[in-house]
Amino acid sequence: MSTTLSDRYNPQEVETKTYKWWEENGYFKAQDLSTKPPYSIILPPPNVTGFLHLGHALDHTIQDLLIRWKRMSGFNAMWLPGTDHAGIATQSVVEKELKKQGHTRHSLGRDVFIEKVWDWKNQYGDRIYNQMRKLGDSCDWERATFTLDEGVSKAVKKVFVQLYKKGWIYKGQRLVNWSTPLESAISDLEVEFQQVKGTLYHILYSIENSSEFLTVATTRPETMLGDTAVCVNPDDERYKHLIGQNVVLPLINKSIKIIADTYVDPKFGSGVVKMTPAHDFNDYKIGKTHNLEFINILEKNGLLNENAGPYKGLKVQEARKRVIDDLKKQNLIAKEEPYIHSVGHCSRTGAVVEPFLSEQWFMKMDKLAIPAKRVVESGTLRFEPESWTKVYLHWMNIIEDWCVSRQLWWGHQIPAYICQDCNHTTVSETTPTVCEKCVSDQIKQDEDVLDTWFSSALWPFSTMGWPENTEALKTFYPSTYLITGHDIIFFWVARMIMMGLEFKGDIPFRTVYIHGLVRDSQGRKMSKSLGNSIDPVELIEKHGADALRISFLAHLHSGKDFKFSEQRLEGYRNFMNKIWNAARFVLSHLQDFKTPTEGVRALPKKALLSTYDQWIIYALGEVEKKVESALDADRFSEAALALYHFVWNQYCDWYIEFTKPLLQGPKTEERETTQLVLAQVLNRIVRLLHPFTPFITEEIYQKLPIKGQACIIDEYPTALKDKDFLAFGNEEAATEVEVVKEVISSIRNIRGENRISPAQTMAVRLDVNDDRAQKILGANKKSIMTLGKISQLDIAKEGPLAKSAVALIHVKDVSVKVVIPLEGLVDFAEEIKRIEKTIEKLAKDISNLSIKLSNEKFVKNADEEVVAADREILENSKKQMVQLQEALVRFQ
RNA sequence: AGGGAGUUAGCUCAGUUGGUAGAGCGCCACCCUUACAAGGUGGAUGUCGCAGGUUCGAAUCCUGUACUCCCUACCA
């Protein structure tokens, strides 16, 4: 195998090949029976019609991070993928296709239409799966489930029948959101409210046996055809005397009652509201409490029906015009004013949603909600971030019965069979041949299908073979995490909890991790209409899946919405390139490295380790601890950023630089040892990063001299598991390296601030007072010279300062004075500026600290360590101040 | 209207038990130094929304207030 890597990371080349290799080797598969502890995540099933969007990409990245991390940590990690049949969405897509061929679903008939939808699904249903592969999702594909699969359908029927028998599913007349083009009820989720410019019409209703009129205001005058009362506030002095009397409904001259309800706001409009219980949700409620008549004036297709009298057959908009014209002719319009209000539109067809009274199936929710609340209150089921608990409980407290029927063809047809003879409804899991009541064989299945969310609610167990008690269920239910956005907590998460408790007697998942929604860089929702949606597949092709993944993970914070920025993505693309090049460097310097037989367990000889080796191993241990605790606490960004900084700012910026002289030097045992450390640390870096950036890490891993079979199934490093190697880390060495880094940085600072060209040679003297400092600097002289780009370095006890730039360094108890003679190098003006700037900063610090430390209460109350630390800083600052002031004098 | 969240550097955001404010990007200057210009080195930038309170000490805890955003509902 080649040990070289191309000089720029090319994700496209690597990703397809690597994914295929993982899949062919079965690395994504979990076992139903295993001695490993189970860890499972069920993918929120995307719509089968859908394309992967950025929201999915974020959602999946988190899930894949967890699955890969746990898989590497020795768990039987199972990620179950699936797709949702998405009733309305899919039906609409196929209907649109058919329309091009001059068909409608009605012209084809139900059976043929359903066949066409299945054809479509079989052709395009895997599209989103292939996009998920591009992202690197390590799903157990053999478990992939579709919500209309046979097993799921069986579960759906069983649940429906059981709840029906319990009396928790029932049929009733209710007001629902009605989409007239679909001729179906739609869920609240499918209603989009839009601000619309309308007109508020003030209409006069004459009071019976009086010459007076009541003025009612409405934006939908045509609904007056279905009015069955007018309503005022019971405390409204203007109308108190009229309560109980009647008004005459104009145009159809019908007498309707004046009722009173506190719902009416006397301050709004005229304080009189027309009641149309069959076409308005509030009026419906009031209609129920006041026992009003419900008059439906619409057909399913949105045309007015016979109750509309002369307006029968008109569309709503036409009827509205005609009604207004007719009222105007009778001088019954008191006022017309422009009015902006929000109107619900069908998210699929864009049509205005009509509240429509119809026969629907409902699920009774109050009883189901009780245990579902309890498990969250008791902490058995946890939300992360925790603040969603409140939102969840609030919603569960105001839960209403769920309309589960839809008048569509694509979906789970309701297992209810209506007898054509006695009208009895037989509900059964198996298709009955006769009516259970009158034994007539004239029975017909209810035409409605179930709301898509009905099957989704069963997803955590229907995907694993329920109602059979399968091994998969025993092992993986409840699943460990559910990862989803906050937009579907109520529609989906809550319902899964209720169904899980009812049918499995246990919560469906232990933790619900709620992430924010992906927005554009200006914080707007991504949508087709705004034209601001970004295709993740394009981003992956441009910058690589790893860069996209880590750009999400590094900036994902506590469930807040995520503003996506391509510029940030480029930053992480650069990080990928950085890792790539670091690996390239290391590998090129390991050409002559002999792979140890103990592989990853190979340990260096302590006596041969350099300070830098001991320091980087120590730093590795620190980062391993940090990553573990961050991942354990769901703080993914903290883990990602810790690794980012370790790799870039420690391993690349310093460690690799420190190793260069040795690597470029002759073959020695010390050189071999550093090679071993370079290889071992890189091996760990690659494993630590794998769940975040799987592709690049697997690619590098395969070229490492020290490696196992595959990164994806290698062990995830932790401080405990890695303790033998980490034992070679040394905190003392870390201090020592810190001194060296500080010295180099201050040399660079003086050079930079004085604009001394890097080509200009410079002599530097380091003054020290104690043996330890002397020893440290002596041992690291070569590194300081190379990295500080200096030609001559003296280490002394004390020396002349003359026209020299001076910097004082304190690391723990080590002090160094960096002295750089500037005579002949620069214009002193720059150095004077630098000194003045530093003095200014110091003066502020000294003043603040002095005030603080002279405060007796502070000294008395604060922790001793805090006071001691402040004292030390103050002392050092004062020393430095003296030095700088003296230096200033020398330059003037 | 009810519920939730936010307000920290030009932008996007970190800041876990209160102890002299951080990152990335952007910006300025210098550098094509044989892993990397998708790079290196140095630098500038914040009365942590406002007002009170608790405390020796508040970005952090409490109260109030302004503004922004999200969700649910409503807009006769």
Short mmCIF file of N, CA and C in Angstrom, two decimals, chain A residues 372 376 379-393 482 484 489 493-494 497 509-514 634:
data_model
loop_
_atom_site.label_atom_id
_atom_site.label_comp_id
_atom_site.label_asym_id
_atom_site.label_seq_id
_atom_site.Cartn_x
_atom_site.Cartn_y
_atom_site.Cartn_z
N ALA A 372 -47.73 9.73 29.73
CA ALA A 372 -46.71 10.38 28.90
C ALA A 372 -46.17 11.64 29.58
N VAL A 376 -41.97 12.04 31.80
CA VAL A 376 -41.10 13.19 31.61
C VAL A 376 -40.91 13.95 32.92
N GLY A 379 -38.44 12.25 35.04
CA GLY A 379 -37.07 12.18 34.54
C GLY A 379 -36.72 10.85 33.91
N THR A 380 -37.69 9.94 33.82
CA THR A 380 -37.43 8.66 33.15
C THR A 380 -37.06 8.91 31.71
N LEU A 381 -37.73 9.91 31.13
CA LEU A 381 -37.42 10.30 29.77
C LEU A 381 -36.96 11.75 29.83
N ARG A 382 -35.80 11.98 29.23
CA ARG A 382 -35.14 13.26 29.41
C ARG A 382 -35.12 14.05 28.10
N PHE A 383 -35.38 15.34 28.19
CA PHE A 383 -35.20 16.21 27.04
C PHE A 383 -33.86 16.94 27.17
N GLU A 384 -33.18 17.07 26.08
CA GLU A 384 -31.94 17.84 26.05
C GLU A 384 -32.02 18.81 24.88
N PRO A 385 -31.96 20.12 25.07
CA PRO A 385 -31.85 20.79 26.35
C PRO A 385 -33.14 20.68 27.17
N GLU A 386 -32.95 20.78 28.46
CA GLU A 386 -34.02 20.50 29.38
C GLU A 386 -35.21 21.43 29.25
N SER A 387 -34.96 22.63 28.72
CA SER A 387 -36.04 23.61 28.64
C SER A 387 -37.23 23.11 27.83
N TRP A 388 -37.01 22.12 26.97
CA TRP A 388 -38.14 21.61 26.17
C TRP A 388 -39.11 20.82 27.02
N THR A 389 -38.68 20.39 28.19
CA THR A 389 -39.58 19.69 29.09
C THR A 389 -40.83 20.52 29.37
N LYS A 390 -40.60 21.78 29.67
CA LYS A 390 -41.71 22.68 29.98
C LYS A 390 -42.66 22.80 28.80
N VAL A 391 -42.06 22.98 27.63
CA VAL A 391 -42.87 23.14 26.43
C VAL A 391 -43.71 21.90 26.21
N TYR A 392 -43.07 20.75 26.37
CA TYR A 392 -43.75 19.48 26.18
C TYR A 392 -44.93 19.34 27.16
N LEU A 393 -44.65 19.60 28.43
CA LEU A 393 -45.70 19.43 29.44
C LEU A 393 -46.85 20.42 29.21
N LEU A 482 -33.32 9.90 20.72
CA LEU A 482 -34.08 10.36 19.57
C LEU A 482 -33.55 11.75 19.27
N THR A 484 -34.05 15.06 17.02
CA THR A 484 -34.99 15.70 16.10
C THR A 484 -35.07 17.20 16.36
N ILE A 489 -42.00 18.20 18.04
CA ILE A 489 -42.12 17.61 19.38
C ILE A 489 -43.54 17.15 19.62
N VAL A 493 -42.98 13.46 18.53
CA VAL A 493 -42.32 12.97 19.74
C VAL A 493 -43.35 12.59 20.81
N ALA A 494 -44.26 13.49 21.07
CA ALA A 494 -45.26 13.25 22.11
C ALA A 494 -46.09 12.02 21.78
N ILE A 497 -44.25 8.82 22.42
CA ILE A 497 -44.17 8.52 23.85
C ILE A 497 -45.49 7.89 24.32
N PHE A 509 -37.78 5.90 23.97
CA PHE A 509 -36.37 6.31 23.92
C PHE A 509 -36.06 6.98 25.25
N ARG A 510 -34.80 6.98 25.62
CA ARG A 510 -34.44 7.50 26.93
C ARG A 510 -34.19 9.00 26.91
N THR A 511 -33.59 9.46 25.83
CA THR A 511 -33.26 10.88 25.74
C THR A 511 -33.74 11.43 24.40
N VAL A 512 -34.38 12.58 24.47
CA VAL A 512 -34.76 13.28 23.24
C VAL A 512 -33.81 14.47 23.11
N TYR A 513 -32.98 14.41 22.11
CA TYR A 513 -32.06 15.52 21.89
C TYR A 513 -32.67 16.43 20.83
N ILE A 514 -32.99 17.64 21.24
CA ILE A 514 -33.64 18.59 20.34
C ILE A 514 -32.59 19.56 19.80
N ASP A 634 -23.50 15.52 25.99
CA ASP A 634 -24.16 16.02 24.78
C ASP A 634 -23.61 17.36 24.33
#
